[in-house]
Coordinates of C-alpha atoms in Angstrom, one line a residue:
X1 CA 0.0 0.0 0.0
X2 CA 1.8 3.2 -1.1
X3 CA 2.4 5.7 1.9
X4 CA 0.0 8.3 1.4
X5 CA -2.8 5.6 1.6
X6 CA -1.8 4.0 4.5
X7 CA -1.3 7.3 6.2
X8 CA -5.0 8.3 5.2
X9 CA -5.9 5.0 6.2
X10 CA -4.7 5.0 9.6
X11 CA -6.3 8.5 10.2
X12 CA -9.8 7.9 8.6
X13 CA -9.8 4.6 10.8
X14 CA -8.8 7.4 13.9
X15 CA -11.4 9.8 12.7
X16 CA -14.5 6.7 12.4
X17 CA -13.1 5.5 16.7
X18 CA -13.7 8.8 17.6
X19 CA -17.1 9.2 16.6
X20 CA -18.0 5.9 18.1
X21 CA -16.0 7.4 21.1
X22 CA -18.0 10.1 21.2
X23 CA -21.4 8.0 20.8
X24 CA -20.3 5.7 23.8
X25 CA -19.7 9.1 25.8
X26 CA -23.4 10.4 25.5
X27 CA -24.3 6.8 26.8
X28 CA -25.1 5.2 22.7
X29 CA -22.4 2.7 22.3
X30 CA -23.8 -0.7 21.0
X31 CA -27.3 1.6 20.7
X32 CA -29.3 0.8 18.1
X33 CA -28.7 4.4 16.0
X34 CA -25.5 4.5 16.6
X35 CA -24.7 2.9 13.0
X36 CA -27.0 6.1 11.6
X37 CA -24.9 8.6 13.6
X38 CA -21.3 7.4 12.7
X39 CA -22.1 6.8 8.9
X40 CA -23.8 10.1 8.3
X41 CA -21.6 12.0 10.1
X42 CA -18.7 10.3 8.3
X43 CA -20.9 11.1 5.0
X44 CA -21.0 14.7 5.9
X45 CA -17.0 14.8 6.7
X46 CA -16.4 13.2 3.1
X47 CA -19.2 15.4 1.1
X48 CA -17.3 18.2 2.4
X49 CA -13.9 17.3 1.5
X50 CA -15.1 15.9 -2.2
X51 CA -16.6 19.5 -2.7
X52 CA -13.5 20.8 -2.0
X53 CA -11.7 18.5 -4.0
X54 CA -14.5 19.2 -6.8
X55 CA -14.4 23.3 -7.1
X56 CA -10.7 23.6 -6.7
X57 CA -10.5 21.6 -9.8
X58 CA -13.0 23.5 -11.6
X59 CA -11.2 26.6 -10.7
X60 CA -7.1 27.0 -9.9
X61 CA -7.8 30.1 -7.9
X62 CA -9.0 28.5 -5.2
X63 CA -6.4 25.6 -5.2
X64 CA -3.8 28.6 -5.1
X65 CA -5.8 30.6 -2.4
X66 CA -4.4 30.4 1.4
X67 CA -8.3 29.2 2.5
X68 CA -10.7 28.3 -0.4
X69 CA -13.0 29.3 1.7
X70 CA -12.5 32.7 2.3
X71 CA -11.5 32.7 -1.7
X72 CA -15.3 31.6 -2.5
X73 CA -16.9 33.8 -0.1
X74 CA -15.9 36.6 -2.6
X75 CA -17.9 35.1 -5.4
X76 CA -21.0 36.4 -6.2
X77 CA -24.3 34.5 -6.0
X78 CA -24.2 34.1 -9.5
X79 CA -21.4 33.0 -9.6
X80 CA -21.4 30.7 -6.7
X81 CA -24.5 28.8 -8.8
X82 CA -22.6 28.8 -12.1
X83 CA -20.0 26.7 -10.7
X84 CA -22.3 24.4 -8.6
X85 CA -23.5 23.7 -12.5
X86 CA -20.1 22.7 -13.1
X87 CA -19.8 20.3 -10.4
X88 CA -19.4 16.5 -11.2
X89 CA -22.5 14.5 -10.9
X90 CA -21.3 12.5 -8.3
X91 CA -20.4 15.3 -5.8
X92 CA -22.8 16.5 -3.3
X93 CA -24.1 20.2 -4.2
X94 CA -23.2 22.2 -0.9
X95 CA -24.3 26.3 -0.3
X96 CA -21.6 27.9 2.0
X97 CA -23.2 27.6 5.0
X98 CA -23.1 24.3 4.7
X99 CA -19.3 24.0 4.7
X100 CA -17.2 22.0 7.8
X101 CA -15.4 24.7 8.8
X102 CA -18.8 27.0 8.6
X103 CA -20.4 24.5 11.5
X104 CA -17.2 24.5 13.0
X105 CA -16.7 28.2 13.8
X106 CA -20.4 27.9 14.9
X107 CA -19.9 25.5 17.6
X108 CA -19.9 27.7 20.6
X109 CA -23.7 29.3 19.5
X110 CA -26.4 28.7 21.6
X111 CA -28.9 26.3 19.8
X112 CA -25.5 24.2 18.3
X113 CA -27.5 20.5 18.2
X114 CA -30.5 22.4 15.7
X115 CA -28.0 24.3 14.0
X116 CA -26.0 21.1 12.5
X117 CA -29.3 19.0 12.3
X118 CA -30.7 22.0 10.1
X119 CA -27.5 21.9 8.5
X120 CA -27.5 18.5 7.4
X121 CA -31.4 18.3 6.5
X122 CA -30.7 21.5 4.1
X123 CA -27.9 19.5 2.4
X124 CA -30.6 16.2 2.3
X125 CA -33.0 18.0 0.4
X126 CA -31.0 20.1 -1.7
X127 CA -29.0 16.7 -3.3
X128 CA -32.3 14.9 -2.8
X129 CA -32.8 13.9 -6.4
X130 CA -29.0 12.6 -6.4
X131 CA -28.9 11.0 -2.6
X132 CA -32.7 9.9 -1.7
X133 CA -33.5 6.0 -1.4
X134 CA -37.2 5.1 -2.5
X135 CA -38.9 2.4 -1.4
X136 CA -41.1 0.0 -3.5
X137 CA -44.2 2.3 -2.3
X138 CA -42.9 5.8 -3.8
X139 CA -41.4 6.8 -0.1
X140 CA -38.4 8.7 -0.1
X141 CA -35.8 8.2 2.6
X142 CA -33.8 11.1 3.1
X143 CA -29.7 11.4 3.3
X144 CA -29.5 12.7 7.0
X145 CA -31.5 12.1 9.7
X146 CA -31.8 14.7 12.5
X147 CA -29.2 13.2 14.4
X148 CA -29.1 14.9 17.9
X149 CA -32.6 13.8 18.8
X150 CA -31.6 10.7 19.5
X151 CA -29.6 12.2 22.6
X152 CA -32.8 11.8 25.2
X153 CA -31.3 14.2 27.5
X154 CA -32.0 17.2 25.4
X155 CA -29.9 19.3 27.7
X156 CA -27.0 17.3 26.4
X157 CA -27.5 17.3 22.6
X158 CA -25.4 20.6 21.8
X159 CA -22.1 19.1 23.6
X160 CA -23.1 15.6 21.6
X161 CA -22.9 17.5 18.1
X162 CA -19.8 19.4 18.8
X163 CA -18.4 16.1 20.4
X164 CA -19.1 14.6 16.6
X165 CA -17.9 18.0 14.7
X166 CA -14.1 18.8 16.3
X167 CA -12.7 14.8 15.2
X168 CA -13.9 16.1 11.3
X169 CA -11.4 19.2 10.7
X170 CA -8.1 17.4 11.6
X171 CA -7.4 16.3 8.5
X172 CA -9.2 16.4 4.9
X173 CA -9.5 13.8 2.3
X174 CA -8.7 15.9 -0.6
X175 CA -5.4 14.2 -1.9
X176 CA -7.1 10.7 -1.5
X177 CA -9.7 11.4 -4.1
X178 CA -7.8 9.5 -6.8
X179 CA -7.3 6.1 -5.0
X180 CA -10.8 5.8 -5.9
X181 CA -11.9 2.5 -4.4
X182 CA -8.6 0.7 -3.7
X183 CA -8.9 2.8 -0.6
X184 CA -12.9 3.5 0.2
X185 CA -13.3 -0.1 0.0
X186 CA -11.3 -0.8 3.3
X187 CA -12.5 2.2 4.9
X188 CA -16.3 1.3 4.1
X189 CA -15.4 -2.4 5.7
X190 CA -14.0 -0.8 8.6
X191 CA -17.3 2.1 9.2
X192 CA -19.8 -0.6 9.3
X193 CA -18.2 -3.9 10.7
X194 CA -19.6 -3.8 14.0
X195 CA -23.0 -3.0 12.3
X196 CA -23.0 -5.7 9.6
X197 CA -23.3 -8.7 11.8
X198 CA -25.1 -12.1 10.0
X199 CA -27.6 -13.4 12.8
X200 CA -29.6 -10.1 13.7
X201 CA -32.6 -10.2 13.7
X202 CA -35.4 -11.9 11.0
X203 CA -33.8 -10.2 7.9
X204 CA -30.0 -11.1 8.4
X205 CA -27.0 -9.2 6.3
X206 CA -24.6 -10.9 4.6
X207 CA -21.4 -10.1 4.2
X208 CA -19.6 -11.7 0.8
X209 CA -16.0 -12.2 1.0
X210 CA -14.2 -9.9 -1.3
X211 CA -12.1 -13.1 -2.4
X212 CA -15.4 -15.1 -3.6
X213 CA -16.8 -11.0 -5.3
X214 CA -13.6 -10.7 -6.9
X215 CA -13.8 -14.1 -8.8
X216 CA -17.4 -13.6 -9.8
X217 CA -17.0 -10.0 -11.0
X218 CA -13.7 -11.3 -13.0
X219 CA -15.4 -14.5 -14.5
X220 CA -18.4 -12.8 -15.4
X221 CA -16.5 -9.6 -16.7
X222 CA -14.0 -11.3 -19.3
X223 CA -13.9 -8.5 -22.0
X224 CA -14.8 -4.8 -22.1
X225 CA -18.2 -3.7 -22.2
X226 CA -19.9 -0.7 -21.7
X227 CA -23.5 1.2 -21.2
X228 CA -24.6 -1.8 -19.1
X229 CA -27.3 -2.8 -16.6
X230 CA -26.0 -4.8 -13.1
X231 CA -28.3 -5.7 -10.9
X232 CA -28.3 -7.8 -7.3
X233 CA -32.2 -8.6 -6.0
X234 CA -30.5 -8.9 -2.5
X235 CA -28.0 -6.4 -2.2
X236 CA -27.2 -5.9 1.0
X237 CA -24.5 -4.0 1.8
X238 CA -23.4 -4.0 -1.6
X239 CA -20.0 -5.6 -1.9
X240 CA -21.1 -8.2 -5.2
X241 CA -21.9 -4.8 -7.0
X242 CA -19.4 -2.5 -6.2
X243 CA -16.8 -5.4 -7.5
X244 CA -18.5 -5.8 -11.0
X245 CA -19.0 -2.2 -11.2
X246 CA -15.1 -1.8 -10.8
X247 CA -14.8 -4.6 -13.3
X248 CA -16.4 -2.6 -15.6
X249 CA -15.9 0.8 -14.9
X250 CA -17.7 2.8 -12.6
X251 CA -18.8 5.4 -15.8
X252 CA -19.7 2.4 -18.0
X253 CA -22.6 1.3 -16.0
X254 CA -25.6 1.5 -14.0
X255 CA -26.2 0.4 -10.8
X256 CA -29.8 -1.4 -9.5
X257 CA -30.9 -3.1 -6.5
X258 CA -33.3 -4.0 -4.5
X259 CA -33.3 -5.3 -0.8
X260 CA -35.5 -5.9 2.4
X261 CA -33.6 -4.4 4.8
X262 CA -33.6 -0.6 5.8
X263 CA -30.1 -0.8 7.2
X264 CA -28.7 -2.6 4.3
X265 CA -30.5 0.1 1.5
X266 CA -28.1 2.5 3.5
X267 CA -24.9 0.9 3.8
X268 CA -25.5 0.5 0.1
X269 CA -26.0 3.7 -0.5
X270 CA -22.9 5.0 1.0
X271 CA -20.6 2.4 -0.6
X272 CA -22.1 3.9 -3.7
X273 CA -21.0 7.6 -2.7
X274 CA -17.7 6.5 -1.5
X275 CA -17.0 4.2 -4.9
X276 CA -18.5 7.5 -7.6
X277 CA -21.4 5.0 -8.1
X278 CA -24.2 8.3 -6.1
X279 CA -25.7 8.4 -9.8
X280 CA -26.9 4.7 -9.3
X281 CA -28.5 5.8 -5.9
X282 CA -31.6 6.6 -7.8
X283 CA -32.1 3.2 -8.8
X284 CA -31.3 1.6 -5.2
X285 CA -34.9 0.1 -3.7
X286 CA -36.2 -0.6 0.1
X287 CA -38.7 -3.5 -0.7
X288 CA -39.5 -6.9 -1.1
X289 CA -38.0 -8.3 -4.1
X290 CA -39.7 -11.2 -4.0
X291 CA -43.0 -10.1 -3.6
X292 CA -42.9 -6.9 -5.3
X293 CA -40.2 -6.2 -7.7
X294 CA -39.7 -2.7 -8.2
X295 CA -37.2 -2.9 -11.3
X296 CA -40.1 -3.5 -14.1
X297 CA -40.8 -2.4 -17.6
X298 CA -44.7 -2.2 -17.9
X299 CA -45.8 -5.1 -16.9
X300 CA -42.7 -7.3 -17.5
X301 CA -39.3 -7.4 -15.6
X302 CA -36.5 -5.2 -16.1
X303 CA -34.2 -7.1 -18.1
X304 CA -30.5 -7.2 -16.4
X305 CA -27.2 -7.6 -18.5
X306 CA -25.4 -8.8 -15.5
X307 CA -26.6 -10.1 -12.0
X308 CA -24.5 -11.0 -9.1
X309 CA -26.7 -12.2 -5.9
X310 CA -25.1 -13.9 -2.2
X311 CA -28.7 -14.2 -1.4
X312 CA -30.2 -15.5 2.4
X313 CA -29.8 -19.1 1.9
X314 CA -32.8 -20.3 4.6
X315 CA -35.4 -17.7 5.8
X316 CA -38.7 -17.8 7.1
X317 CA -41.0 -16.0 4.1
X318 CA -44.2 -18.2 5.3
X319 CA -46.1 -14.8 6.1
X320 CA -45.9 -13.9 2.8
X321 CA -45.1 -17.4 1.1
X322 CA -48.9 -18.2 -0.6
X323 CA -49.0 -15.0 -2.7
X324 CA -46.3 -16.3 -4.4
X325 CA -47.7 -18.9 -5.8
X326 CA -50.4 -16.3 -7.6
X327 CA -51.2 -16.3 -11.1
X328 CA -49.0 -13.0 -11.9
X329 CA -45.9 -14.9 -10.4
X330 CA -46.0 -18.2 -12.0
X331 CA -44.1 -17.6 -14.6
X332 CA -41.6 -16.1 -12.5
X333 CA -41.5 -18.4 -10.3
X334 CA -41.2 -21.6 -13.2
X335 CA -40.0 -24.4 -10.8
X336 CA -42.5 -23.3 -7.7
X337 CA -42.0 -21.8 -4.2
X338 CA -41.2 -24.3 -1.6
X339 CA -43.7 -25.3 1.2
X340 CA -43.8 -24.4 4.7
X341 CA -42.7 -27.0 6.8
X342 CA -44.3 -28.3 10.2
X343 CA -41.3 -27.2 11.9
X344 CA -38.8 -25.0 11.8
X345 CA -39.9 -22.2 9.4
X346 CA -36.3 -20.8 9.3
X347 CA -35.5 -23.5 6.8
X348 CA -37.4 -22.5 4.5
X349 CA -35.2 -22.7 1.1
X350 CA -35.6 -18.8 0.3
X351 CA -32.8 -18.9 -2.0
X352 CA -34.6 -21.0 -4.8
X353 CA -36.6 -18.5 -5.1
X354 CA -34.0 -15.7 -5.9
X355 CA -32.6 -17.7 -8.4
X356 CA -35.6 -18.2 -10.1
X357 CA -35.6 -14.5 -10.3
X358 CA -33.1 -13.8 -11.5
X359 CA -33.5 -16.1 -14.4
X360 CA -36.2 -14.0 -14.9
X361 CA -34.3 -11.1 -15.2
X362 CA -31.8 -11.6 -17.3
X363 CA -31.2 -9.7 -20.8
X364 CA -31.0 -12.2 -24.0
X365 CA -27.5 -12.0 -23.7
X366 CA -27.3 -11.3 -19.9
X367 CA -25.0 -13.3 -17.3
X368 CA -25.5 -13.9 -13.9
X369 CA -23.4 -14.9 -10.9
X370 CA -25.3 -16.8 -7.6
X371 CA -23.7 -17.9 -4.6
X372 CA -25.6 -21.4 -3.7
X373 CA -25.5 -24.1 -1.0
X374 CA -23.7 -26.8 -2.6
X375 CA -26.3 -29.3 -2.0
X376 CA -27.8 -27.5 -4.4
X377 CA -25.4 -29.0 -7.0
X378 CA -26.6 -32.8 -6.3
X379 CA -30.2 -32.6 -5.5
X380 CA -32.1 -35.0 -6.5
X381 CA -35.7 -34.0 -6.5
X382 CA -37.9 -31.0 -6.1
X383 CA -37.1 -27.5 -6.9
X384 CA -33.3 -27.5 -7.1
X385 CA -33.8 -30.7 -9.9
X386 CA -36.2 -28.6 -12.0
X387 CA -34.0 -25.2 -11.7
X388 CA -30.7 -27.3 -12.8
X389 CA -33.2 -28.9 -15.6
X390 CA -34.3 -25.4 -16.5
X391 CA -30.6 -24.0 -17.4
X392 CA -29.3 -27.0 -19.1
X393 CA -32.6 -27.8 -21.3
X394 CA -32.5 -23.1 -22.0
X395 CA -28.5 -23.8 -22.6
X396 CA -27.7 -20.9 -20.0
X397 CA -25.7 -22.7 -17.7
X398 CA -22.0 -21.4 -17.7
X399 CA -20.6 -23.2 -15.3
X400 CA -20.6 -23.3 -11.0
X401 CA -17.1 -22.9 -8.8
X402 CA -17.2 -25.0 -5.4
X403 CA -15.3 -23.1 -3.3
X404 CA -13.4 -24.4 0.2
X405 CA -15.2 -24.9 3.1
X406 CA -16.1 -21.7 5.4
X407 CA -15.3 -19.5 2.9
X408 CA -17.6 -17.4 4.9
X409 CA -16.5 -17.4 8.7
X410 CA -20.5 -16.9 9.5
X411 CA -21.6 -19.8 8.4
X412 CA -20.7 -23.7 8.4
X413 CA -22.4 -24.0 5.0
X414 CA -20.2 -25.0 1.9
X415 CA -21.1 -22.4 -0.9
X416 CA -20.5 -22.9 -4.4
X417 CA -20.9 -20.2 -7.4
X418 CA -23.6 -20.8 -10.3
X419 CA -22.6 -18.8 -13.2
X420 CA -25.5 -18.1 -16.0
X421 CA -25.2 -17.5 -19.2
X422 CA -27.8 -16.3 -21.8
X423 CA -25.7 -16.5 -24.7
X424 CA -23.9 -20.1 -24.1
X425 CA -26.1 -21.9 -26.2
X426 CA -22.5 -23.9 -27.5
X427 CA -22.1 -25.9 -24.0
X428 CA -18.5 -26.1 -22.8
X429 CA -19.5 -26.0 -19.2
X430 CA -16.8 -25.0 -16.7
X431 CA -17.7 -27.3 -13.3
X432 CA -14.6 -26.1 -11.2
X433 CA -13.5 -28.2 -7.9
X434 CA -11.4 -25.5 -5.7
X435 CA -12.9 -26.8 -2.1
X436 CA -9.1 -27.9 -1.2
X437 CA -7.5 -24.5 -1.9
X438 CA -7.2 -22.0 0.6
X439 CA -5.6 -21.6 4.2
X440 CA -7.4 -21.8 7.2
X441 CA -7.2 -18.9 9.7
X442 CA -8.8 -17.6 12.4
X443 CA -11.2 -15.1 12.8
X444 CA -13.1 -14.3 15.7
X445 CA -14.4 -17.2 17.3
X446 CA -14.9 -18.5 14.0
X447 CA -12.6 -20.7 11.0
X448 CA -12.3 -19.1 8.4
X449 CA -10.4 -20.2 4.7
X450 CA -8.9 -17.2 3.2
X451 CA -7.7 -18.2 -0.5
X452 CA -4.1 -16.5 -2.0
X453 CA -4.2 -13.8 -4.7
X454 CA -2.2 -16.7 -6.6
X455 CA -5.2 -19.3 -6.3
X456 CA -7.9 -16.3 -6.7
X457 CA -6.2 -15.6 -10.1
X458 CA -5.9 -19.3 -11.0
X459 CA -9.9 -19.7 -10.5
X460 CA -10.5 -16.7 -12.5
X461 CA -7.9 -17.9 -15.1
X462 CA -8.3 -21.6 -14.9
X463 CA -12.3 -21.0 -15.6
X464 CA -12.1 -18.6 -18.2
X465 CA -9.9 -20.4 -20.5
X466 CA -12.3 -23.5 -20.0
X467 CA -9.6 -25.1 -19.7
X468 CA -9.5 -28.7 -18.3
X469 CA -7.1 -29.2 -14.8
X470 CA -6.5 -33.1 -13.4
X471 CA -9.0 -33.1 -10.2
X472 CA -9.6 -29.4 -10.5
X473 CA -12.3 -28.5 -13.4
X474 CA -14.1 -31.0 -16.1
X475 CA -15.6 -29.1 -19.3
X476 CA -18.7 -31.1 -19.9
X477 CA -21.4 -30.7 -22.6
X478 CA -25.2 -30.2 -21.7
X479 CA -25.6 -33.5 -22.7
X480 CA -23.2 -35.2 -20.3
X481 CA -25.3 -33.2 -17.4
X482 CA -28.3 -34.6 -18.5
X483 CA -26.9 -38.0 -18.6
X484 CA -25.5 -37.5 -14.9
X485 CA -29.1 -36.6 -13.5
X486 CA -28.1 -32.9 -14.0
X487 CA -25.4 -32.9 -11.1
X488 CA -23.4 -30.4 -11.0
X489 CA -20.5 -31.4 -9.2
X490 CA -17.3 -31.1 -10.8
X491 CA -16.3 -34.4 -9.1
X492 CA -18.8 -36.7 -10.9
X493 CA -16.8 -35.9 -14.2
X494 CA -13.4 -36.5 -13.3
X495 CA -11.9 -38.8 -15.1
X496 CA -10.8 -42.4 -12.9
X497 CA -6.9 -42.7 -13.0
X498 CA -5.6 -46.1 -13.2
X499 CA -2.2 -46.3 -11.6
X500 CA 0.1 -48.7 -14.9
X501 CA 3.6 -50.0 -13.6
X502 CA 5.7 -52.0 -15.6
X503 CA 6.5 -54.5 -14.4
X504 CA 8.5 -58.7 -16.0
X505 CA 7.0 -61.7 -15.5
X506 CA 9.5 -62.3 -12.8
X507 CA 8.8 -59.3 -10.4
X508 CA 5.0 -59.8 -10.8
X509 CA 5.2 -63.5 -10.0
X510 CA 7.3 -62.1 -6.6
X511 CA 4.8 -59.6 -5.8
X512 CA 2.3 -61.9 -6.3
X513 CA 3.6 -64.9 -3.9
X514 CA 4.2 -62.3 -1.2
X515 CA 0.4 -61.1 -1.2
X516 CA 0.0 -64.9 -0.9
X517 CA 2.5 -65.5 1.8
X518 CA 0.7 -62.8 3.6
X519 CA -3.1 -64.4 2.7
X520 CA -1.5 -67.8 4.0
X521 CA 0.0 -65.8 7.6
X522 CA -3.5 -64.2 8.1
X523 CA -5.7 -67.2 7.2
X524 CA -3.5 -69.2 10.2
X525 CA -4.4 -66.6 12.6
X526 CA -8.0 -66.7 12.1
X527 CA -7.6 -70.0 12.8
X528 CA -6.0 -70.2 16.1
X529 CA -8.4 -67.1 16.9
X530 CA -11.6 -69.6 16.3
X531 CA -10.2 -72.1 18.4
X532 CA -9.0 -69.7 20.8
X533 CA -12.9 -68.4 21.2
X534 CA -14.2 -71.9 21.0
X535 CA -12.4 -73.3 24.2
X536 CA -13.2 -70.0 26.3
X537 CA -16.6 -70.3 25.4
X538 CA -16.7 -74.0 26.2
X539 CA -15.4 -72.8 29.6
X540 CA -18.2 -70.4 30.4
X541 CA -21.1 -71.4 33.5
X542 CA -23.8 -70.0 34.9
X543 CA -23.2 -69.2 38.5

């Protein structure tokens, strides 16, 4: 990691424990909105500094000037909102009242806690049409929430604000700008990993490995392309996205998604403002996707040039489970919604169903990357038979990756990759073994298996050249699938090695009177054994 980053690193990692610091001193560690308050106040910190970074590009006065602040306050209104029409699309629009060191020379005012909730509600509505969520009703949710109101003492909220303000003028991210995600990406990880826990609560989040992201961004991304449509049904915090985005290009697509889960529609919406994704925002849904897909074209599904999805494996959707099966979603839903069980809702196989999906919402020449159970590979009946039926008999089926076991450290479930194809009509399916790469480390209380960047790029490499490895991949024609009951599993088509030695008629007969030698040796002691049991048997009596 070059210098400069890790400096910035280390800083912005200083700047995110002293907001949680802060939280934990007004008595809202482990609190519930405690996530809200140290991502938007970070948000406000780095909107600030991207503005910054943004007009004194746009003008090399105020890169020259001692404070660019002081140099702007000379401009003219008109001015002032010519240049805000110059600003890049991805930059938060900000009047001058709005700037850091504005709120920070306002600190000691009477009233602070309503002065920087104002503050950030005026920037929230006027980047509104850049920065609001919708959910699948028409709702809008808002950048900034009036963060000082969740202080209960209200006699404490103006210390609280100016306890989250001084940690944001120590340093600026200005000169990071053009590390783009290579940096973002760790601190993003680092904001939200006490927040991003799988296990809380009825709709979990998931966290993908950037190792198993990586591979399906890189598989599925093989060539340029450009002016494209991505699209994950179950977002989440958006790590499967923001990976194929920057295998693509963050100016060469457009981002969509839809997800359940209010915390997880803003975690995604921040990784897209820290990865110059904020004109995808727009397209980013809080909603069922199952039940109603927002993402639609009339009456039809949005068609999807690529889809990446780590969706819930098991979940309990039995509340909403028999509107699924409805006339509108039949079609949808070709291979049917599974049943509730007696017990143990939880189980329920949720994941089918997002496949299905997605099937559903692929372009004619889309491709699609699905991280499944790897049961899912072998099943022999029910909906996982007629899915795997569906993408052989439709000629869609790329290939599938098995990767190691606990991949993810969450989770004792072995996960493999399906990859889809639209356009594979010509077979050559990749079926990749790579359970037995990886090292195992530890990681929490939790195993985890962290694969190399050496056997990440022989995956990617390996699968793309459809290339054929001893015990690693098979290429297998649609045809062979159907003739193995539509298994998946690379290890069904490996080939059986027969071990040849040469040997003369000499050395054989040798080899084969010691086997008999040793036959001979065992066959006596099985003997003596019997009459050995025989006589101690013989000496047994009731007493």
């Amino acid at each position: 990691m070059p210098m400069l980053t890790q400096d910035f690193t280390t800083q912005t990692k200083e700047l995110i424990d002293a907001l949680k610091s802060a939280c934990t001193s007004y008595g809202l560690g482990n609190d519930g909105n405690e996530f809200k308050i140290i991502t938007q106040t970070f948000l406000y910190k780095f909107m600030n500094d991207k503005f910054a970074h943004e007009v004194k590009r746009l003008e090399p006065a105020l890169r020259e000037a001692e404070s660019w602040e002081q140099a702007i306050a000379a401009y003219s209104d008109e001015e002032y909102d010519d240049l805000l029409e110059r600003i890049d699309a991805d930059s938060a629009l900000l009047k001058r009242e709005h700037y850091l060191s504005a709120l920070h020379n306002r600190m000691h005012e009477a009233n602070f806690a309503k002065i920087f909730d104002d503050t950030l509600r005026d920037i929230a509505i006027l980047n509104n049409d850049i920065f609001g969520v919708k959910t699948n009703t028409g709702a809008n949710v808002i950048l900034f929430d009036e963060l000082s109101q969740y202080i209960t003492d209200s006699s404490q909220r103006d210390n609280f604000c100016r306890a989250l303000i001084n940690p944001l003028v120590n340093f600026s991210f200005e000169r990071i700008f053009h590390q783009k995600f290579d940096f973002f990406a760790t601190i993003f990880e680092y904001l939200i990993k006490d927040y991003n826990k799988d296990g809380g609560g009825k709709y979990a989040e998931y966290f993908t490995p950037h190792a198993v992201a990586k591979i399906m961004a890189a598989i599925l991304v093989d060539a340029p392309v450009s002016n494209v449509k991505c699209y994950d049904p179950a977002a989440g915090s958006g790590t499967l996205l923001m990976n194929l985005a920057h295998q693509i290009g963050e100016d060469r697509c457009a981002i969509y998604s839809q997800d359940i889960s209010q915390k997880s529609s803003g975690m995604l919406r921040l990784n897209l403002i820290l990865n110059n994704l904020a004109h995808s925002i727009r397209n980013i849904i809080q909603g069922n996707t199952l039940l109603t897909p927002y993402h639609r074209q009339g009456e039809r599904l949005m068609r999807f040039d690529y889809i990446v999805s780590n969706p819930p494996f098991k979940l309990d959707f039995s509340d909403y489970r028999d509107a699924l099966t409805a006339p509108q979603h039949r079609e949808r839903f070709f291979a049917g919604v599974p049943n509730v069980p007696n017990k143990d809702k939880d189980k329920m196989a949720i994941y089918l169903l997002f496949i299905q999906h997605i099937v559903a919402s692929l372009a004619p020449n889309g491709k699609a990357a699905i991280v499944v159970p790897t049961g899912f590979l072998t099943a022999q009946s029910g909906i996982e038979r007629k899915i795997r039926e569906r993408l052989v008999s439709d000629k869609m089926l790329r290939g599938v990756v098995s990767m190691p076991s606990n991949i993810f450290a969450t989770t004792g479930t072995n996960v493999s990759v399906l990859f889809l194809d639209k356009a594979n009509t010509k077979g050559n399916i990749v079926l990749m073994d790579a359970s037995k790469l990886g090292a195992t480390i530890k990681d929490g209380k939790n195993q985890r298996t962290v694969l190399s960047a050496e056997e990440e790029a022989r995956i990617i490499a390996t699968f793309n050249a459809h290339e054929a490895v001893e015990d690693f991949t098979a290429i297998v024609s649609y045809q062979q699938i159907a003739e193995k009951n539509y298994s998946l599993s690379a290890g069904q088509y490996f080939d059986v090695k027969i071990e040849h030695i040469e040997m003369t008629p000499e050395e054989f007969a040798a080899k084969m009177g010691g086997f008999t030698q040793n036959l001979d040796r065992l066959f006596a002691e099985s003997r003596a054994l019997e009459s050995e049991i025989q006589t101690q048997l013989a000496g047994v009596r009731l007493v």
